Amino acid sequence: MKRHRALPVAAGSALALILAACGGSYHATTQSQPKSAQTFTYDTYTPVMIDGWDPATEYSNGIIAMSLMYQTLTHYNSATHQIQPELATSWSSSDNGLTWTFQLRHGVHFHTGRLMTAQAAQAAIQRTIKENGGAAYIWGAVKTIDAPSEYTLIFHLKYASPLDLEASADYSAYIYDTQAAGSGGNLTKWLNTPHDAGTGPYTLQTWNSGQEFEVILKSYSGYWGGWSGAHYKRVVFRVVPQDTTAVQLLKSGQVSFIEQMSPTLWSSLKGTSGLKLVSAPSWQNLLGQLNTRALSQPVRQAISYGIDYKGMIAALSGAAIASSGIVPAGLLGHFTDLPNYSYDPAKAKTLLNAAGYGPGKKAMNLSLTYTQGDTNESIVATLMKSDLAKLNINLSVQSLSWPTQWAKGKSSTASQHQDIFMEYWWPDYADPYSWFINLLETEKTPYFNLSYYSDPTLDGMINKVEPLVATDRTAAEQLYKEMQVRILDTAPILFLYNSNYQYAMQNNFTGLQVNPAYPNVVFVYDLKPTGS
Amino acid sequence: MTTYVARRLALAVVVVAGVVLLTFVIAHAVPGNPAASWAGPHASPAQVAAASKYLGLDRPLPVQITRYFAGIFTGNWGVSIHTHQSVLSNIATAAPASLELVIAALIIALAVGVPAGLASARRPGRPADQAIRAGSILGVSMPIFWMALILQLVFAQRLHVLPVAGEYSPNLLFTNPLTKVTGFPVLDALFTGNWPMLGSTLTHLILPAVVVAAYPAGLISRMVRAQILDTVGETHVQMARALGLPERDVFGRYLMKLAWSPVSAAIALVFGYSLVNTFLVESIFDWPGLGSYAVASIGTLDTPAILGVTLFVAIAYVIANLIVDIVQAVIDPRIRLR
Amino acid sequence: MIEVPEAPAPAPSPAPVAAQRTRGWLRSNPLLAVGGAMSALIVIVAVLAPLIAPDPGDAGSATHPFDVLKPPSAQHWFGTDQVGRDILSRVIYGARISPLVALFVLLIACAIGIPLGIAAGYFGGWLDDVIMRLTDIVLAFPALLLALALAALLPPSMTSLTIAISATWWPWYVRLIRGQAASVAGRPYIESCRALGISRRRIIFRHILPNAITPLIVQVSLDVGGVILTASALSFLGLGAQDPTPDWGLMVSEGQTYFTTDWWVVTFPGLAILITAFAFNLLGDGLRDLLDPRRVILR
């Protein structure tokens, strides 16, 4: 399940955390926490490991911790747009893009002590494909995997696909020790004890499920990157649902980094000594999926013209930036010269009138659902309601918990379906494919395509585009452009805005690189603590 | 005396049974698909059916009712949909925090309300009386959630004299870990001699307790005043005055005793009311009690949990009332004869 | 020189006497006076909302995204909220909501409570027992809790809110009316009426009900404040009014996230709840002092 990532909650609203879910002690750990400069405390607002501990199926907030314990074959550097070596040191593909050969790094050990070989990597990826959870679809092109020698991994594909890029994904691309539970042991159970079977710089020390200090990681002494120089030796993930409390903790030096807070609160921290504020565009956008079965194309276009996008962005005080098409800036397929919609109530009115609706004619009643607990979405919903009211459209807005919202959208009873499904989306790897394959490809039973959009022409284009990325990048770009022009015309989705990361952190370390390919992940190993 | 206690006890049992039935009816009158919520969004129809079976939802209604009743008394209050743990264990973990808050609030309310009521009744009609009466009415008119936010902003965020949220400073978990004795952080810190933790729990308790104490303080003050003014006109008091007993004695010995009767009745009443009031402030102060649990359950439409909490509070209320009734009967023999 | 005696002082005109009497009454019923005045003011504000509010549209679906979270100023006395709406206008329109909910709830509570109370008090016997056990059970739930449980299980709306609160409020009225009915029904003259063959209905309407009115009025006026607080608490938890309804509890809830940086979004609606509950509580107290003959009030 694509976990909806909601913005910090207002206390009293329903995403409150149960801080006492475990019966028993207060979970005072027996380890003392060194109040040294060697601990990095990451403050998040929602529990970290809610999807469990299996790197094959993780599909939620857990990557902020998992990406420190586990690694992938390649790593995407969003600043340079380069795919960098990680567990693989070099790779190449055949001309037709159907065979990919990876040379693996020597001397890498799993936290279980075993050596990482091509066979181990092969086993991990094969298991991930078999488990078919999370973003396993990224391996969809893989036909077979061979490990002809200790450090050579060969993929044979059914169709051309940019495997080097897919191997750098933030979900379902981790390499882990499938033998960790021993022969005949149940790996999933072993992992969920919890244990970790990764190769990363940090390894699991304690998990206090449901508690404030939820995850504590310690450095793995045998890490292949070594520990020379200044590094953080311990990472603590602290769950604080209220952003105002988090800010207090930051100011008093008790946390190093805050993942998310309300835009006004973030702005109010400007100029505070000892703190650093970082604002950076993400690859996450807020979309409103329009029910194509209930709303005709002219009506959908009218709604697209009827939203005050600039107002929305102004109201969100820096948390949002204008979007162009469906692909955010920094990714292949982003274009600024697309026929995007702008706020044009006159045009909206004309389109609606032609369909018999609009001011002066029949009133339209639409329903919108968004995820509970997200204050930005609730502001957007209120603004949309007011914008559409001017067009004689009554928008009824419902905030639901993510599982409820999603279940309603996926319901087999079509009458249950909402007219507008508001949610965030971000890619599973540095490629626009994720938006199209998940949100726009025809689905027999609704899953993520909650516009219930079915467009055979677009389906054909979707099928063609991924192999093209591997073989002819320019052609792939062109095709992505055509696809976006098409969906702007048919308007199955409202493109509301792109999210801006707004991070606040201590001033006592350097080396932070915001990488939208790994949303909200801080690669703590790369940070250099500079002071107290 | 024993017949009185037995009668009250029997009545309490009937009421609790009625409470259980009512909560069950509410739960099942409401549309929704708890099996689907339980199984989660990935679930296939087969998994939803299995969840339905696991939750016992596929049985006929009378069977469900009997199982529910049996469950209540054997400790099986269902499984919380959003924590996937037993509702009773969730409640048992969360309840001490709420109870601690309510008890602290009631102590503050008594400490403030009783003297205020007495002072107010001493010279009725005078400015002091009017002021205290206005203050009491203000106390019972206060929107608790708003008061919590305002106090938190002023004292914690701006003046930094009190902590913002939480039961105690989480850092102390590492340096002075708290061992669980009673489940109440303040008491545990006291009994284990964990002074840093004791200080921390007490300072964290101040703001939430003061907020929750507002309503009971106002109520108690008014009740004390009313009771005293009611009895002041009565003959035996006039007799005492006529005999020349000093006002202090009249007040202290005769009236005070009579003031306790409605106060003790009020305590039971405000206990239930305050317990529910804490729900409103717990999320504001990150207090890990029943309120936070209830709010989380409401957000995820976790019916078993909502009902479990409702049941727990209702039962606590019935027990509180029972205790007060018995105590009052002990103090005032006339009641037993009724 | 003959001194002309001065004309005798004219008799004091009636107006000053009335003024004196009013002043005397006010001084001896300060609660009622102040409470009554405040409550009347709130009702007037609610009725005249469209005329008083500077931006009536803001109480509805209007938004001003370029003016979000502006602090109090000359243009917006109470500032603007997170979608740019004028808070003063919304607070003014909010005066229409809370008292109206209280009115409906108490009407429903009376509608249920009076018949049941009379049935229990007048007829007595097993009917009395059954009804009283029923009320005991409902009363075992603190009002807010039962309302919370119900509201959480119903789709959130003002209607659900009203239903949920009414469901918890009626038992008090049953008890109250029952007490009155039972005490009147036991009196000798009622027996005489019955002996004379006067219909039960007449007895109820002409003897029992009128006696119950006074305590009923007192109870209702005392309860208005309580219902307003309960309703705002439920809206605060998201179980009642939904955006864009300018319900005060909802406004406090929505403003929480911004409270530390934009204090006005929470402060003014909350203050409105406090003042309204306070006003009606004062009124209720004053009425009780005035109408309840059993109270010995020393001034």
mmCIF file with all atom_site columns, C-alpha atoms in Angstrom, chain A residues 1 11-14 16-29 31-33 35 212-213 216 238 240-242 244-245 248 254 372 401 403-404 406 410 447, chain B residues 41-42 82-83 85 90 93-94 152 156-157 160 164-165 168-171 173-174 177-180 183-185 188 283-286 288 292-293 295-296 298-301:
data_model
loop_
_atom_site.group_PDB
_atom_site.id
_atom_site.type_symbol
_atom_site.label_atom_id
_atom_site.label_alt_id
_atom_site.label_comp_id
_atom_site.label_asym_id
_atom_site.label_entity_id
_atom_site.label_seq_id
_atom_site.pdbx_PDB_ins_code
_atom_site.Cartn_x
_atom_site.Cartn_y
_atom_site.Cartn_z
_atom_site.occupancy
_atom_site.B_iso_or_equiv
_atom_site.pdbx_formal_charge
_atom_site.auth_seq_id
_atom_site.auth_comp_id
_atom_site.auth_asym_id
_atom_site.auth_atom_id
_atom_site.pdbx_PDB_model_num
ATOM 1  C CA . MET A 1 1   ? 0.000   0.000  0.000  1.00 0.00 ? 1   MET A CA 1
ATOM 2  C CA . ALA A 1 11  ? -3.651  17.906 18.619 1.00 0.00 ? 11  ALA A CA 1
ATOM 3  C CA . GLY A 1 12  ? -7.096  16.635 19.189 1.00 0.00 ? 12  GLY A CA 1
ATOM 4  C CA . SER A 1 13  ? -7.522  15.589 15.694 1.00 0.00 ? 13  SER A CA 1
ATOM 5  C CA . ALA A 1 14  ? -7.599  12.003 15.092 1.00 0.00 ? 14  ALA A CA 1
ATOM 6  C CA . ALA A 1 16  ? -3.103  10.907 17.855 1.00 0.00 ? 16  ALA A CA 1
ATOM 7  C CA . LEU A 1 17  ? -0.478  8.444  18.788 1.00 0.00 ? 17  LEU A CA 1
ATOM 8  C CA . ILE A 1 18  ? -0.986  5.826  21.409 1.00 0.00 ? 18  ILE A CA 1
ATOM 9  C CA . LEU A 1 19  ? 2.057   6.188  23.518 1.00 0.00 ? 19  LEU A CA 1
ATOM 10 C CA . ALA A 1 20  ? 1.169   3.307  25.728 1.00 0.00 ? 20  ALA A CA 1
ATOM 11 C CA . ALA A 1 21  ? 0.270   0.566  23.338 1.00 0.00 ? 21  ALA A CA 1
ATOM 12 C CA . CYS A 1 22  ? 2.502   -1.955 25.000 1.00 0.00 ? 22  CYS A CA 1
ATOM 13 C CA . GLY A 1 23  ? 1.343   -3.363 28.238 1.00 0.00 ? 23  GLY A CA 1
ATOM 14 C CA . GLY A 1 24  ? 4.110   -3.550 30.781 1.00 0.00 ? 24  GLY A CA 1
ATOM 15 C CA . SER A 1 25  ? 6.860   -1.255 31.845 1.00 0.00 ? 25  SER A CA 1
ATOM 16 C CA . TYR A 1 26  ? 7.530   2.289  30.859 1.00 0.00 ? 26  TYR A CA 1
ATOM 17 C CA . HIS A 1 27  ? 10.063  0.841  28.469 1.00 0.00 ? 27  HIS A CA 1
ATOM 18 C CA . ALA A 1 28  ? 12.978  2.485  30.089 1.00 0.00 ? 28  ALA A CA 1
ATOM 19 C CA . THR A 1 29  ? 15.698  0.838  28.150 1.00 0.00 ? 29  THR A CA 1
ATOM 20 C CA . GLN A 1 31  ? 21.038  1.196  27.814 1.00 0.00 ? 31  GLN A CA 1
ATOM 21 C CA . SER A 1 32  ? 21.780  4.698  28.853 1.00 0.00 ? 32  SER A CA 1
ATOM 22 C CA . GLN A 1 33  ? 21.594  7.244  26.124 1.00 0.00 ? 33  GLN A CA 1
ATOM 23 C CA . LYS A 1 35  ? 24.301  12.671 25.778 1.00 0.00 ? 35  LYS A CA 1
ATOM 24 C CA . GLU A 1 212 ? 8.300   7.973  21.907 1.00 0.00 ? 212 GLU A CA 1
ATOM 25 C CA . PHE A 1 213 ? 11.880  6.797  21.418 1.00 0.00 ? 213 PHE A CA 1
ATOM 26 C CA . ILE A 1 216 ? 17.474  3.227  18.222 1.00 0.00 ? 216 ILE A CA 1
ATOM 27 C CA . ARG A 1 238 ? 11.775  9.951  18.193 1.00 0.00 ? 238 ARG A CA 1
ATOM 28 C CA . VAL A 1 240 ? 6.461   13.416 18.552 1.00 0.00 ? 240 VAL A CA 1
ATOM 29 C CA . PRO A 1 241 ? 2.997   13.964 17.087 1.00 0.00 ? 241 PRO A CA 1
ATOM 30 C CA . GLN A 1 242 ? 2.743   17.639 17.982 1.00 0.00 ? 242 GLN A CA 1
ATOM 31 C CA . THR A 1 244 ? 5.038   22.588 18.565 1.00 0.00 ? 244 THR A CA 1
ATOM 32 C CA . THR A 1 245 ? 6.479   20.084 21.040 1.00 0.00 ? 245 THR A CA 1
ATOM 33 C CA . GLN A 1 248 ? 10.652  22.914 21.743 1.00 0.00 ? 248 GLN A CA 1
ATOM 34 C CA . GLN A 1 254 ? 17.168  17.332 22.377 1.00 0.00 ? 254 GLN A CA 1
ATOM 35 C CA . GLN A 1 372 ? -7.530  12.860 8.038  1.00 0.00 ? 372 GLN A CA 1
ATOM 36 C CA . SER A 1 401 ? -8.322  8.000  7.909  1.00 0.00 ? 401 SER A CA 1
ATOM 37 C CA . PRO A 1 403 ? -7.304  3.100  5.217  1.00 0.00 ? 403 PRO A CA 1
ATOM 38 C CA . THR A 1 404 ? -10.931 4.223  5.225  1.00 0.00 ? 404 THR A CA 1
ATOM 39 C CA . TRP A 1 406 ? -8.638  4.195  0.290  1.00 0.00 ? 406 TRP A CA 1
ATOM 40 C CA . LYS A 1 410 ? -11.464 0.944  -4.041 1.00 0.00 ? 410 LYS A CA 1
ATOM 41 C CA . TYR A 1 447 ? -6.412  0.004  -6.717 1.00 0.00 ? 447 TYR A CA 1
ATOM 42 C CA . PRO B 2 41  ? -6.933  -2.300 2.996  1.00 0.00 ? 41  PRO B CA 1
ATOM 43 C CA . HIS B 2 42  ? -4.863  -5.020 1.302  1.00 0.00 ? 42  HIS B CA 1
ATOM 44 C CA . HIS B 2 82  ? -6.131  -0.049 15.334 1.00 0.00 ? 82  HIS B CA 1
ATOM 45 C CA . THR B 2 83  ? -3.643  -1.551 17.787 1.00 0.00 ? 83  THR B CA 1
ATOM 46 C CA . GLN B 2 85  ? -4.222  -5.754 20.874 1.00 0.00 ? 85  GLN B CA 1
ATOM 47 C CA . ASN B 2 90  ? -4.914  -1.081 26.095 1.00 0.00 ? 90  ASN B CA 1
ATOM 48 C CA . THR B 2 93  ? -2.180  0.631  30.241 1.00 0.00 ? 93  THR B CA 1
ATOM 49 C CA . ALA B 2 94  ? -3.871  3.939  29.536 1.00 0.00 ? 94  ALA B CA 1
ATOM 50 C CA . GLN B 2 152 ? -0.097  25.822 27.611 1.00 0.00 ? 152 GLN B CA 1
ATOM 51 C CA . ALA B 2 156 ? 4.851   26.560 28.788 1.00 0.00 ? 156 ALA B CA 1
ATOM 52 C CA . GLN B 2 157 ? 5.577   28.076 25.433 1.00 0.00 ? 157 GLN B CA 1
ATOM 53 C CA . HIS B 2 160 ? 8.780   28.518 29.963 1.00 0.00 ? 160 HIS B CA 1
ATOM 54 C CA . VAL B 2 164 ? 4.772   21.727 27.406 1.00 0.00 ? 164 VAL B CA 1
ATOM 55 C CA . ALA B 2 165 ? 3.526   18.174 27.289 1.00 0.00 ? 165 ALA B CA 1
ATOM 56 C CA . TYR B 2 168 ? 7.478   13.292 32.480 1.00 0.00 ? 168 TYR B CA 1
ATOM 57 C CA . SER B 2 169 ? 10.613  14.238 30.671 1.00 0.00 ? 169 SER B CA 1
ATOM 58 C CA . PRO B 2 170 ? 11.447  11.320 28.338 1.00 0.00 ? 170 PRO B CA 1
ATOM 59 C CA . ASN B 2 171 ? 15.175  11.920 28.743 1.00 0.00 ? 171 ASN B CA 1
ATOM 60 C CA . LEU B 2 173 ? 13.906  7.330  31.024 1.00 0.00 ? 173 LEU B CA 1
ATOM 61 C CA . PHE B 2 174 ? 17.567  6.848  30.291 1.00 0.00 ? 174 PHE B CA 1
ATOM 62 C CA . PRO B 2 177 ? 14.413  4.943  34.593 1.00 0.00 ? 177 PRO B CA 1
ATOM 63 C CA . LEU B 2 178 ? 11.083  4.538  36.314 1.00 0.00 ? 178 LEU B CA 1
ATOM 64 C CA . THR B 2 179 ? 10.206  1.115  37.640 1.00 0.00 ? 179 THR B CA 1
ATOM 65 C CA . LYS B 2 180 ? 6.571   0.264  37.576 1.00 0.00 ? 180 LYS B CA 1
ATOM 66 C CA . GLY B 2 183 ? 1.292   2.218  37.256 1.00 0.00 ? 183 GLY B CA 1
ATOM 67 C CA . PHE B 2 184 ? 0.888   5.805  38.409 1.00 0.00 ? 184 PHE B CA 1
ATOM 68 C CA . PRO B 2 185 ? 4.080   7.680  37.546 1.00 0.00 ? 185 PRO B CA 1
ATOM 69 C CA . ASP B 2 188 ? 5.995   5.032  41.417 1.00 0.00 ? 188 ASP B CA 1
ATOM 70 C CA . SER B 2 283 ? -4.168  15.131 23.261 1.00 0.00 ? 283 SER B CA 1
ATOM 71 C CA . ILE B 2 284 ? -3.205  18.740 23.901 1.00 0.00 ? 284 ILE B CA 1
ATOM 72 C CA . PHE B 2 285 ? -0.746  17.699 26.592 1.00 0.00 ? 285 PHE B CA 1
ATOM 73 C CA . ASP B 2 286 ? 0.383   14.437 24.974 1.00 0.00 ? 286 ASP B CA 1
ATOM 74 C CA . PRO B 2 288 ? -0.958  8.925  27.345 1.00 0.00 ? 288 PRO B CA 1
ATOM 75 C CA . SER B 2 292 ? -5.575  9.820  23.715 1.00 0.00 ? 292 SER B CA 1
ATOM 76 C CA . TYR B 2 293 ? -6.647  6.232  23.202 1.00 0.00 ? 293 TYR B CA 1
ATOM 77 C CA . VAL B 2 295 ? -9.321  9.990  20.205 1.00 0.00 ? 295 VAL B CA 1
ATOM 78 C CA . ALA B 2 296 ? -7.130  7.584  18.242 1.00 0.00 ? 296 ALA B CA 1
ATOM 79 C CA . ILE B 2 298 ? -12.448 7.659  16.994 1.00 0.00 ? 298 ILE B CA 1
ATOM 80 C CA . GLY B 2 299 ? -10.118 8.583  14.167 1.00 0.00 ? 299 GLY B CA 1
ATOM 81 C CA . THR B 2 300 ? -9.805  5.005  13.005 1.00 0.00 ? 300 THR B CA 1
ATOM 82 C CA . LEU B 2 301 ? -13.454 4.119  13.678 1.00 0.00 ? 301 LEU B CA 1
#
